[in-house]
Coordinates of C-alpha atoms and ligand atoms in Angstrom, one line a residue:
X112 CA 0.0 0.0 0.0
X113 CA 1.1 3.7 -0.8
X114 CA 2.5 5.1 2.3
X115 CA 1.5 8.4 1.9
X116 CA -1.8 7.4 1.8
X117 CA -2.1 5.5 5.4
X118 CA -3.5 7.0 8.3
X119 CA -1.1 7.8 11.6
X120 CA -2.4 4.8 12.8
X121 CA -1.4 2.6 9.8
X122 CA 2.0 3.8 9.7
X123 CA 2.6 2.9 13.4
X124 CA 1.0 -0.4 12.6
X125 CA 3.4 -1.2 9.3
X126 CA 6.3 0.0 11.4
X127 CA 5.8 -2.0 14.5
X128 CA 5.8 -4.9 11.7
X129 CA 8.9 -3.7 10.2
X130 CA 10.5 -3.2 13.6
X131 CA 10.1 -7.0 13.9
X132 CA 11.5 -7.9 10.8
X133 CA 14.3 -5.2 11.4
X134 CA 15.1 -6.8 14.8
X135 CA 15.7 -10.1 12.9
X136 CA 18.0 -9.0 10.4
X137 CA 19.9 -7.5 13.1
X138 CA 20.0 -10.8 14.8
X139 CA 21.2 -12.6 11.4
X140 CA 24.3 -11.1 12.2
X141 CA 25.5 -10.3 8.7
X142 CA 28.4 -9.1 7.5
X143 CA 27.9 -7.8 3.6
X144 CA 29.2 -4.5 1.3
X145 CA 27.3 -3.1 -1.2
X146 CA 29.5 0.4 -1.1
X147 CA 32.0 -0.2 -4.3
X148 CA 31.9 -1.1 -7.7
X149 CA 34.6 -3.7 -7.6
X150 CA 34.4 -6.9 -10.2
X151 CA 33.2 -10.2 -8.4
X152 CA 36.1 -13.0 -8.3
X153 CA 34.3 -15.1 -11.0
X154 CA 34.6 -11.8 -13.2
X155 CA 38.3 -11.7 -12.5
X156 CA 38.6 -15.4 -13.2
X157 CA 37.5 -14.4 -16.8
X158 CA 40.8 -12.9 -17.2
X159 CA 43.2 -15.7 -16.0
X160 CA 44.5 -16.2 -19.0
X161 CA 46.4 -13.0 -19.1
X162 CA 48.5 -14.2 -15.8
X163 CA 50.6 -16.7 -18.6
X164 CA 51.2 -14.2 -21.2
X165 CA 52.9 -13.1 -23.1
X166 CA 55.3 -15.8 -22.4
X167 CA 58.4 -15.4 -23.7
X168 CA 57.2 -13.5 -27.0
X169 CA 57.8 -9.9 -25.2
X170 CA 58.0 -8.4 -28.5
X171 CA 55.2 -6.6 -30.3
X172 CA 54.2 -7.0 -33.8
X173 CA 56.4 -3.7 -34.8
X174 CA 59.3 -5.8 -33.2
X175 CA 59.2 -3.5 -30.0
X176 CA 61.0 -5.4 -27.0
X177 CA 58.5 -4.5 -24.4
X178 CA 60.6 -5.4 -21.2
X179 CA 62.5 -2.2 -21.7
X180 CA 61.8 0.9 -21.0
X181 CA 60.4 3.8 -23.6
X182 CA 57.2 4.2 -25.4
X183 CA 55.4 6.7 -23.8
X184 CA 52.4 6.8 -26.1
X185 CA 52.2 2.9 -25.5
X186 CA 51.9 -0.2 -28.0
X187 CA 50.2 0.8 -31.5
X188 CA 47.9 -2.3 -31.4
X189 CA 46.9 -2.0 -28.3
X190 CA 45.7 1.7 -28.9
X191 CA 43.9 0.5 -32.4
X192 CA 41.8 -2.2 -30.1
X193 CA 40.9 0.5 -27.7
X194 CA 40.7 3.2 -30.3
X195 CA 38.0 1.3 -32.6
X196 CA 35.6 0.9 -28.9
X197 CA 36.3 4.3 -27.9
X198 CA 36.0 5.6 -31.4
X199 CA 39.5 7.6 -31.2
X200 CA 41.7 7.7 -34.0
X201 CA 44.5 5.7 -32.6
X202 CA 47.1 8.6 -33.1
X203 CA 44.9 10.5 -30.8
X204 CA 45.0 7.8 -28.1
X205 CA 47.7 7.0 -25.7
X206 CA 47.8 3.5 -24.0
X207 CA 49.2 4.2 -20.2
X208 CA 49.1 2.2 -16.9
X209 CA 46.5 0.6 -14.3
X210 CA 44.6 3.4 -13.5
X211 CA 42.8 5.9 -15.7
X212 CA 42.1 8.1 -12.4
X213 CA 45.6 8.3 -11.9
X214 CA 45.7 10.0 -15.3
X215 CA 42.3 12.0 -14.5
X216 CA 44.5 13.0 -11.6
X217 CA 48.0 14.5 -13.6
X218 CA 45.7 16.4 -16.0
X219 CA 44.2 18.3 -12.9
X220 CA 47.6 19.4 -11.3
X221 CA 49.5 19.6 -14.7
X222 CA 46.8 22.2 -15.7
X223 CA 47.5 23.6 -12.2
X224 CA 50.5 24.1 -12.2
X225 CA 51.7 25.0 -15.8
X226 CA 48.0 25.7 -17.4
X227 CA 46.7 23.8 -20.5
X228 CA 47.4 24.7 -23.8
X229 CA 44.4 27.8 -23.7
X230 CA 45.1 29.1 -21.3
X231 CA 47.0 32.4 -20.0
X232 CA 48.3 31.2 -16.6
X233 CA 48.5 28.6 -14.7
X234 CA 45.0 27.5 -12.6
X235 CA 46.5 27.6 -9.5
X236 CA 46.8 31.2 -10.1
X237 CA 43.4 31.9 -10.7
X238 CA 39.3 30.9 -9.6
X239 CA 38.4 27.2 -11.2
X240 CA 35.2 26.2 -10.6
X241 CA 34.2 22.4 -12.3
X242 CA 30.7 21.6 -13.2
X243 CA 30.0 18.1 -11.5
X244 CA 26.6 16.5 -12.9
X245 CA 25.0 14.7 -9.9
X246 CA 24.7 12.1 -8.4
X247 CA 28.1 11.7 -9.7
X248 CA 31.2 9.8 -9.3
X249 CA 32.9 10.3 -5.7
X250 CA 36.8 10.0 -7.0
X251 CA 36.3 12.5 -9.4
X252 CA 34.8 14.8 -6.5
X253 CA 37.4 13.9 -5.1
X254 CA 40.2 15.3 -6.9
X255 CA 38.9 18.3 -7.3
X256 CA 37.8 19.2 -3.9
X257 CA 41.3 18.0 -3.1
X258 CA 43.2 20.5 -4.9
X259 CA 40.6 23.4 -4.1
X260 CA 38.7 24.1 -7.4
X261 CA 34.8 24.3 -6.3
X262 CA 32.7 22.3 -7.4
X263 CA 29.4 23.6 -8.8
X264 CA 26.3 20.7 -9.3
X265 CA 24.6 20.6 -12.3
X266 CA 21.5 17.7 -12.7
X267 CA 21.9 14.9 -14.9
X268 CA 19.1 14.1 -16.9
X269 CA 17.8 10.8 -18.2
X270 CA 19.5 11.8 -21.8
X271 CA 22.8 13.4 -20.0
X272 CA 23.3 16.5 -18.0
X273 CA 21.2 19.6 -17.7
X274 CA 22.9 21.4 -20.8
X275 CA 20.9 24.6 -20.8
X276 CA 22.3 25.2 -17.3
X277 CA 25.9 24.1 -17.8
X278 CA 25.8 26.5 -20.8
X279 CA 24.0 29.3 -18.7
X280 CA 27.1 28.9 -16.2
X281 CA 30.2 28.0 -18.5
X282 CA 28.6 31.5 -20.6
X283 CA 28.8 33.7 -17.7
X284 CA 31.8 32.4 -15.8
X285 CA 35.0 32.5 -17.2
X286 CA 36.6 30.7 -13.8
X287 CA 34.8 27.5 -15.2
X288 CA 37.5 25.2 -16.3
X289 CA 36.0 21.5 -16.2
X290 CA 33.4 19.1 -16.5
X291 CA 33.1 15.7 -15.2
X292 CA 31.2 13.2 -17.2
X293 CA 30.7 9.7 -17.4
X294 CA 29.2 9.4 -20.8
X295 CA 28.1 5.7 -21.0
X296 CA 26.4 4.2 -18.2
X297 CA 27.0 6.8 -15.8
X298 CA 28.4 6.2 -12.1
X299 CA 26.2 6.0 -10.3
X300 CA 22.8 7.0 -12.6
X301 CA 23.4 4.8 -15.5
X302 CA 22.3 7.0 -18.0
X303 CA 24.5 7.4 -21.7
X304 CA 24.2 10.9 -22.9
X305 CA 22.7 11.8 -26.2
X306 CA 24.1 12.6 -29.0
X307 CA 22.5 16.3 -28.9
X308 CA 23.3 16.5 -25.4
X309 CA 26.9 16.2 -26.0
X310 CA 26.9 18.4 -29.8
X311 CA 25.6 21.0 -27.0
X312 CA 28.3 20.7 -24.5
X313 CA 30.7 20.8 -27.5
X314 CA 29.4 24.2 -28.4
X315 CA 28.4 26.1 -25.6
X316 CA 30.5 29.0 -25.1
X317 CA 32.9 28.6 -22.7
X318 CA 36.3 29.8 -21.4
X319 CA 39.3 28.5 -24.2
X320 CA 40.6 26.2 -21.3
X321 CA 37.6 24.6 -20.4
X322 CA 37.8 20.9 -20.3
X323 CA 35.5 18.0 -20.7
X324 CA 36.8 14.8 -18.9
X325 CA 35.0 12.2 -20.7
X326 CA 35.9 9.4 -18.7
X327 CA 34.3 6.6 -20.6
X328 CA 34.9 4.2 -18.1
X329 CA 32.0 1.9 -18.9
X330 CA 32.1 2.3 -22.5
X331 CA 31.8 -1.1 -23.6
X332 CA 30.0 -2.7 -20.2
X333 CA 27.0 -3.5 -21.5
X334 CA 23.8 -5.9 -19.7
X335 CA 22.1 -5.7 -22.9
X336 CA 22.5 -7.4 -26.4
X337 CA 25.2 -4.4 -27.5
X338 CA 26.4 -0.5 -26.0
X339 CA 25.6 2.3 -27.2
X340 CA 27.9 3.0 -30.3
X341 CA 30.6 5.2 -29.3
X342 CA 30.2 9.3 -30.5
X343 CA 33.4 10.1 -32.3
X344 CA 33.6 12.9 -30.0
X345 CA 37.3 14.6 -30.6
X346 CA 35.7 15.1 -33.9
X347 CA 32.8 16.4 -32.8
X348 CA 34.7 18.5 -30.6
X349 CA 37.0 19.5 -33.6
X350 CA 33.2 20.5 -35.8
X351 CA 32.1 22.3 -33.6
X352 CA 35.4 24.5 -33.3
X353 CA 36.8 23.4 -29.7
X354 CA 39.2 20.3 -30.3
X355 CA 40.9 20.9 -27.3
X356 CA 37.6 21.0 -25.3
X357 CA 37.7 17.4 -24.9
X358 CA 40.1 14.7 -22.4
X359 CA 38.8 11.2 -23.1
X360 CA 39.7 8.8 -20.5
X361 CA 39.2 4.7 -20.3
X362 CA 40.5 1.7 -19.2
X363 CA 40.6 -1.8 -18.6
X364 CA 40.2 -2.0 -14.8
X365 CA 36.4 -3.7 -15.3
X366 CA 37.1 -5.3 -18.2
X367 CA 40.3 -7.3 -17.2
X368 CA 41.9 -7.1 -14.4
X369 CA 41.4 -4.2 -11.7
X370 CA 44.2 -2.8 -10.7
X371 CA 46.5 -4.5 -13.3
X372 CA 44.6 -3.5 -16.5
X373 CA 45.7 -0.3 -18.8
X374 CA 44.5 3.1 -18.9
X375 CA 43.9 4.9 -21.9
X376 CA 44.1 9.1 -22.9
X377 CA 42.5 10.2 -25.8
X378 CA 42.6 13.7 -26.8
X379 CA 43.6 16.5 -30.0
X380 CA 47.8 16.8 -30.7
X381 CA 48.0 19.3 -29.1
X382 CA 46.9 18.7 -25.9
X383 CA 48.7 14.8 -26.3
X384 CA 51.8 16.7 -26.8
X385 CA 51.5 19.0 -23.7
X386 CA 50.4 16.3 -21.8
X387 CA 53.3 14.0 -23.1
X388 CA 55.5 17.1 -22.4
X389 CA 54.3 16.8 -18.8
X390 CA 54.3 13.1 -18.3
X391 CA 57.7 12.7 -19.5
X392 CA 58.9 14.3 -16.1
X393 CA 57.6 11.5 -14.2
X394 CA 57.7 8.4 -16.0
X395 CA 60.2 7.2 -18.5
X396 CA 57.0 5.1 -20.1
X397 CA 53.9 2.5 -19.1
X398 CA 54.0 -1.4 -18.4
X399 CA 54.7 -2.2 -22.2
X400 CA 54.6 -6.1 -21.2
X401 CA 51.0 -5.8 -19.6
X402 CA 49.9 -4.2 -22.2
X403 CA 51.5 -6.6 -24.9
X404 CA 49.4 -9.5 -22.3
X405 CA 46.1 -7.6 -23.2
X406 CA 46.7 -7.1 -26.9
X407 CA 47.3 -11.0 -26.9
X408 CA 44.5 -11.9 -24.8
X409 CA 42.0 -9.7 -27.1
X410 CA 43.2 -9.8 -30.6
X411 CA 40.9 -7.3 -31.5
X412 CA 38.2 -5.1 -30.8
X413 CA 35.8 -7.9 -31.2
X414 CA 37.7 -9.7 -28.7
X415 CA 36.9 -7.4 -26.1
X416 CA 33.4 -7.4 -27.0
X417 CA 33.0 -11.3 -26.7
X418 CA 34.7 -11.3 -23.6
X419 CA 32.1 -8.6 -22.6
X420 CA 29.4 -10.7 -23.2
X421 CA 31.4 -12.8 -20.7
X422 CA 30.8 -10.7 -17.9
X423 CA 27.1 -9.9 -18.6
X424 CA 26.4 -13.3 -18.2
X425 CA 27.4 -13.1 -14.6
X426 CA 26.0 -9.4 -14.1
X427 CA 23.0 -9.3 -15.9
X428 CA 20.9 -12.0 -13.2
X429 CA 22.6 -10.0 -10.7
X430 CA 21.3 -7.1 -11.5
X431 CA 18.0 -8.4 -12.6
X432 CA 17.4 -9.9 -9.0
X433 CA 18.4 -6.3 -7.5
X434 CA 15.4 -5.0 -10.1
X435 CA 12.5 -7.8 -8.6
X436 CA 13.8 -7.7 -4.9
X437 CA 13.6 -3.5 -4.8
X438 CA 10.2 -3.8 -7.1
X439 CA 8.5 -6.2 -4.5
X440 CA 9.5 -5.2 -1.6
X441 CA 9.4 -1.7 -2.6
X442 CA 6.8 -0.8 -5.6
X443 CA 3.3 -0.9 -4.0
X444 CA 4.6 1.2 -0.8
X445 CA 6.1 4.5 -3.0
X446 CA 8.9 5.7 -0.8
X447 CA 11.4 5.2 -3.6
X448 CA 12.6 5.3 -6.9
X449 CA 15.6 3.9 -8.6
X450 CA 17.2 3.4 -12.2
X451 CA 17.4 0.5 -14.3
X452 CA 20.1 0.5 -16.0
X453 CA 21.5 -0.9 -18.8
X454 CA 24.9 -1.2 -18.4
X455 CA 27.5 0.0 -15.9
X456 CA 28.1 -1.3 -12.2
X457 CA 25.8 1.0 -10.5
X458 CA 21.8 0.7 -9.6
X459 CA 21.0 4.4 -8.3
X460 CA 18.4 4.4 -5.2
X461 CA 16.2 7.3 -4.2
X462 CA 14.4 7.0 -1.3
X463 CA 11.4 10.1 0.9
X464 CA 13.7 13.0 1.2
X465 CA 15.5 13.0 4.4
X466 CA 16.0 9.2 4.8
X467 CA 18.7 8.3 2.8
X468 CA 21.8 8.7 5.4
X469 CA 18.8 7.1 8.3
X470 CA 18.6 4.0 5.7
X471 CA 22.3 3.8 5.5
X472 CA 22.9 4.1 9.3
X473 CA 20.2 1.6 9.5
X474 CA 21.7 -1.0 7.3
X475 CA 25.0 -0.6 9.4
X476 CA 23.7 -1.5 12.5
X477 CA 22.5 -4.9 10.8
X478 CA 25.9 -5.6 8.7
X479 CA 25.1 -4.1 5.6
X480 CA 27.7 -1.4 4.5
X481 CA 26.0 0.9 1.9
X482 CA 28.1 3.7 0.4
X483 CA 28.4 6.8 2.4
X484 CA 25.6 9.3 2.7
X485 CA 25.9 11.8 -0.1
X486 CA 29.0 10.1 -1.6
X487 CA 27.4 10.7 -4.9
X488 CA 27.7 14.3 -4.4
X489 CA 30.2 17.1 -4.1
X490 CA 31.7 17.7 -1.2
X491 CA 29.6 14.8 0.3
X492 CA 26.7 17.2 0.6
X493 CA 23.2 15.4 -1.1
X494 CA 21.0 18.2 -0.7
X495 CA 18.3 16.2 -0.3
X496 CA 19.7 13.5 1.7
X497 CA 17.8 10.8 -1.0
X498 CA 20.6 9.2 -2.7
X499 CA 22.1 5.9 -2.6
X500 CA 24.3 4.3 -4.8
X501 CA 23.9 0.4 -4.5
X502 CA 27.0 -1.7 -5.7
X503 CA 25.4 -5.1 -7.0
X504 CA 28.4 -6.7 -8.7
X505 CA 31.0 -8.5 -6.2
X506 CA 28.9 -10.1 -3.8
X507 CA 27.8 -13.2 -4.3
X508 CA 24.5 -13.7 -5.4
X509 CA 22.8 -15.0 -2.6
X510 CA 24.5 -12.4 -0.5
X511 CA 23.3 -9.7 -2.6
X512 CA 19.6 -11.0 -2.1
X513 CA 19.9 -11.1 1.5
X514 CA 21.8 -7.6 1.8
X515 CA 19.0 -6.4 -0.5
X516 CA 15.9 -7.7 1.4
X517 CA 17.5 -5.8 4.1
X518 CA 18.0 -2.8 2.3
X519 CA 14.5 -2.7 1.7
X520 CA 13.6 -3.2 5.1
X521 CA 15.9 -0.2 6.5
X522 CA 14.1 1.7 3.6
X523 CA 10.5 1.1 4.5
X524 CA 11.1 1.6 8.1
X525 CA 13.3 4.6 7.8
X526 CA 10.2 6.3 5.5
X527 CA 7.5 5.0 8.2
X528 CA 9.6 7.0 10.8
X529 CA 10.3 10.3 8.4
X530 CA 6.4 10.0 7.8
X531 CA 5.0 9.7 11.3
X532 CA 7.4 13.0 12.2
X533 CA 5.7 15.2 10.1
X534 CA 2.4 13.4 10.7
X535 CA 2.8 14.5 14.1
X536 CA 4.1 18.1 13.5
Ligands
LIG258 N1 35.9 6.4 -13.7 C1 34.7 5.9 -13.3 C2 33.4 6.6 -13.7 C3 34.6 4.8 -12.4 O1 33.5 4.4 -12.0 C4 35.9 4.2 -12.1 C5 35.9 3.0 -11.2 N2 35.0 2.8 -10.2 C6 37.1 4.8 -12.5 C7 37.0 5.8 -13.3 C8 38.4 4.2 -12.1 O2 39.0 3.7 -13.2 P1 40.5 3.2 -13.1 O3 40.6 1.9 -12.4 O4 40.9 3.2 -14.6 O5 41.3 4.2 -12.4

């Protein structure tokens, strides 16, 4: 039954119930995380066969020895693979080490410190303000509340962020420098922006030096038949008269191995070259021989793709028993909402306004760690104190239903309470 629709008396009746099956969940003594998108162990098994390779063939097709050092664009098939998913040219992409964030990371202080190719100082010597679409990812928040630029929310949208008012901000505001965005299957929403959406943010007026991280992360992580085909955005970005608007990140962190995969830049010359320019400081070049492994293990493009299809196979029931635990326990009573995606790591949870870090606290107490209250926003701050991101890939799958039933629970009770409160007021 609706709760907004019961009488005081109801609610205390359906709480007292919930109370009951609260108490018991406490008493189960669980001990389960749903706070981080991390690959389940079967997923990682999918990728065993990279721990034999490349054997003793530690030479690339252009005869590179890859077990010395140099190379700082990384191997040439490796970037055509990766190229053809991410629809760079593979001149425009560089193949680098484990961790696109890490990358994410250098282009925020390099721009800091020295300034990007458009601009007339250095950052650090001026106002930078990024626009962060929320719910959004937390490590991205987290670099740039880190290094002091502010952070200013925009909404996302079901086709992509709230364009009209990044372009009402980046117009006005000079001290805009950035954008995060998760273009594909967004962390945490799900949602892959459209094709207009992003020919807007290519075009809005903005400072020269504003940046667009397009971190496709979850480019090609699919729980349907196929992902969204990839926009070709350095060219867009190059029509519509910005090329250096654009950083394209990726990497292979939930497609192989996390924490041992390769990480991938994509972006115009010029801004490869004063990147390169910067990165050649600190690293003489990546892990050729782990990225000679993954161009062996894949083949091709289509490799990555079948193996893919691999990890819907575990994913997709996963997720699909996330979708029927949170629509039957949760549907009929409307005190929540939440996405369903199609792809990504994420199912995005929004419970009664004012509940969502109650829910979470709740699900501590009975062994269920959720993702920190307004972790999805910057500076921690969910104005509305509704969101939670639920993690549903490395449990186990009867872990996940019973830390979901519970979720449920702590969501039902946590709304009877928030209701009664202002019943009573
Ligand atoms: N970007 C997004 C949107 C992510 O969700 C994640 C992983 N959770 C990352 C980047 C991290 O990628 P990497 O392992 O390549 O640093």
């Amino acid at each position: 039954m609706n709760y907004h629709s019961m009488s005081a008396d109801q609610l205390r009746e359906t709480q007292s119930d919930l109370r009951k099956l609260y108490d018991a969940l406490c008493a189960a003594g669980l001990s389960l995380d749903l706070t981080r998108g991390k690959p389940a162990p079967e997923q990682l098994d999918l990728s065993n066969g990279l721990l034999a390779l490349p054997g003793d063939e530690y030479r690339d097709a252009a005869g590179t020895d890859t077990r010395n050092y140099g190379g700082i664009v990384g191997l040439p098939e490796i970037r055509q693979i990766f190229g053809e998913l991410f629809a760079v040219d593979p001149d425009n992409l560089m193949a680098l080490g484990n961790a696109s964030l890490e990358v994410m990371h250098d282009l925020t202080v390099f721009s800091l410190l020295r300034g990007t190719v458009d601009s007339d100082r250095p950052w650090k010597d001026q106002k930078v303000k990024f626009l962060c679409p929320v719910p959004g990812y937390d490590r991205h928040f987290a670099i740039t509340e880190t290094y002091g630029i502010e952070m200013v929310p925009v909404p996302m949208l079901p086709d992509g962020p709230d364009v009209d008012a990044c372009a009402a901000l980046t117009a006005d505001d000079p001290s805009i420098k950035g954008m995060w965005a998760v273009p594909t299957y967004s962390n945490p929403t799900g949602v892959t922006f459209s094709e207009e959406v992003t020919r807007r943010l290519l075009e809005m007026p903005a400072a020269d030096d504003f940046r667009i991280y397009w971190d496709n992360a979850y480019a090609v992580h699919t729980l349907v038949e196929a992902p969204p085909t990839p926009l070709p955005i350095l060219e867009m970005a190059a029509a519509a008269g910005h090329p250096n608007r654009v950083f394209v990140l990726g990497s292979t962190s939930k497609i192989t191995f996390a924490g041992a995969g390769v990480s991938f830049f994509g972006a115009s010359t010029e801004n490869l070259d004063w990147f390169k320019k910067h990165l050649a400081i600190k690293t003489i070049g990546p892990d050729k021989v782990n990225q000679l492994r993954h161009i062996r293990f894949f083949g091709d493009a289509d490799g990555v793709r079948a193996h893919m299809a691999k990890h819907r196979e575990i994913l997709a029931p996963k997720f699909r028993m996330v979708l029927d635990i949170l629509d039957d326990r949760l549907a009929d009573s409307k005190v929540a909402a939440w996405s369903e995606p199609e792809g990504g790591y994420f199912v995005n949870l929004d419970v009664i306004d004012g509940t969502a870090r109650r829910v979470i606290e709740l699900a501590k107490q009975a062994g269920i760690a959720l993702t920190a209250a307004g972790s999805a926003f910057p500076y921690k701050q969910d104005p509305n104190d509704r969101n939670i991101r639920l993690a549903p890939t490395f449990p186990t799958t009867d872990d996940l239903a019973k830390a979901m039933d519970g979720v449920a629970t702590c969501v039902l009770l946590a709304a009877t309470e928030s209701l009664l409160a202002s019943s009573d007021s």
